[in-house]
């Protein structure tokens, strides 16, 4: 690779890195916003609460839709859920993070993607 | 892709098992590949109705994560005329197994839901089944709600009994609506179903009370009682009016004509 080629690739890589970092900051901010919402309410945060059908029944409608999509897929990104529910990715991302805070879902990062799942043993 | 159908009711004795078995057999007679599941773990009955005593594993074992679904399914295709495939997955009727199933915790129920949902991949996608039919326990029980959540379409069996009517209505509004389930109502054990006034009364009731599409009216047939559960009606009595009604239901579901 020539010196010119190397130089032209570098800014691209820097931009990609910046984008990655921004996405990671965005995710963290969504969690912080949700946490803040929760701190006003008296809802206890349950660690590792099972996402069973009775829990699904008692959830507010908007969260049930998101949670049921995760149940169906086993493991999915906010993008996958958004495709299924026809809502915006950012909206699903916020709902998914809220479900993580409530203890019903877990989040795992793989590269640039964040995957959500209810239970390690029943991932699709 | 195939479909999962759950047959459910608010009260017991509404004819869920009768409908499930005969609906499954009707699909098989139409040449479909069908598996009937006994999800009534509190009162298993399919092993006795279908006279199966050589299941390698029970559905209980599959939901416990102890065996593969293929080991649970029994091939009963030879019992049905035509070129369809008829399989059954049975619940363990032993008292110990019933006790064990009624004492499961929420985490287990969550995993059981995951295992039922994964049948979509293993049976509908990979094995190309056309229909999985879930026969459930009556009322709001974990196993039944798991089945409803998993299903694409729910057949709700009800009768004219006063307590059944109000309970079914509440269940449709407060359970099915929340899960956004496509539903078809079957009114079973209808008296004077041929009279016009009765039909009109039923139509009005379904529109006003239940507010869901009607799948069928099944008259009260003494022959069904007389058979004492020994017959698969649509197979053994091909010209009986009950058979015609069930075959019509199967065709309407298959052609997506429920409205």
Tab-separated table of C-alpha atoms in Angstrom, chain A residues 48-57 61 64-65 68 71-72 104 118-122, chain B residues 106-107 109-111 113-115 117 120 140-142 145-146 149 174-175 178-181:
chain	number	residue	atom	x	y	z
A	48	UNK	CA	-32.948	-11.427	37.189
A	49	UNK	CA	-36.769	-11.363	37.204
A	50	UNK	CA	-38.230	-14.128	35.016
A	51	UNK	CA	-40.051	-12.926	31.918
A	52	UNK	CA	-42.959	-15.370	32.165
A	53	UNK	CA	-46.451	-15.003	30.695
A	54	UNK	CA	-48.000	-13.658	33.918
A	55	UNK	CA	-45.331	-10.934	33.963
A	56	UNK	CA	-46.055	-10.179	30.302
A	57	UNK	CA	-49.753	-9.872	31.154
A	61	UNK	CA	-48.879	-2.403	26.576
A	64	UNK	CA	-45.327	-6.015	26.425
A	65	UNK	CA	-44.994	-5.655	22.678
A	68	UNK	CA	-42.940	-10.494	23.493
A	71	UNK	CA	-39.536	-13.970	23.733
A	72	UNK	CA	-40.281	-14.919	20.133
A	104	UNK	CA	-36.411	-8.882	32.771
A	118	UNK	CA	-34.447	-12.956	28.518
A	119	UNK	CA	-32.679	-16.135	29.426
A	120	UNK	CA	-29.332	-17.648	28.394
A	121	UNK	CA	-30.889	-21.129	28.169
A	122	UNK	CA	-33.770	-20.227	25.871
B	106	UNK	CA	-41.909	-18.852	37.114
B	107	UNK	CA	-38.444	-19.410	35.723
B	109	UNK	CA	-42.598	-21.489	32.935
B	110	UNK	CA	-40.494	-18.875	31.142
B	111	UNK	CA	-38.241	-21.616	29.730
B	113	UNK	CA	-42.574	-20.774	26.801
B	114	UNK	CA	-39.186	-20.564	25.048
B	115	UNK	CA	-39.347	-24.279	24.222
B	117	UNK	CA	-41.867	-20.998	20.751
B	120	UNK	CA	-41.898	-22.957	15.206
B	140	UNK	CA	-55.963	-18.899	33.080
B	141	UNK	CA	-53.169	-21.341	33.768
B	142	UNK	CA	-49.507	-21.039	32.933
B	145	UNK	CA	-51.311	-18.957	28.466
B	146	UNK	CA	-47.930	-20.216	27.222
B	149	UNK	CA	-48.817	-16.739	23.417
B	174	UNK	CA	-58.488	-9.191	29.243
B	175	UNK	CA	-56.206	-11.927	27.970
B	178	UNK	CA	-53.556	-7.992	25.403
B	179	UNK	CA	-51.624	-10.541	23.373
B	180	UNK	CA	-53.285	-9.367	20.134
B	181	UNK	CA	-54.338	-12.908	19.242
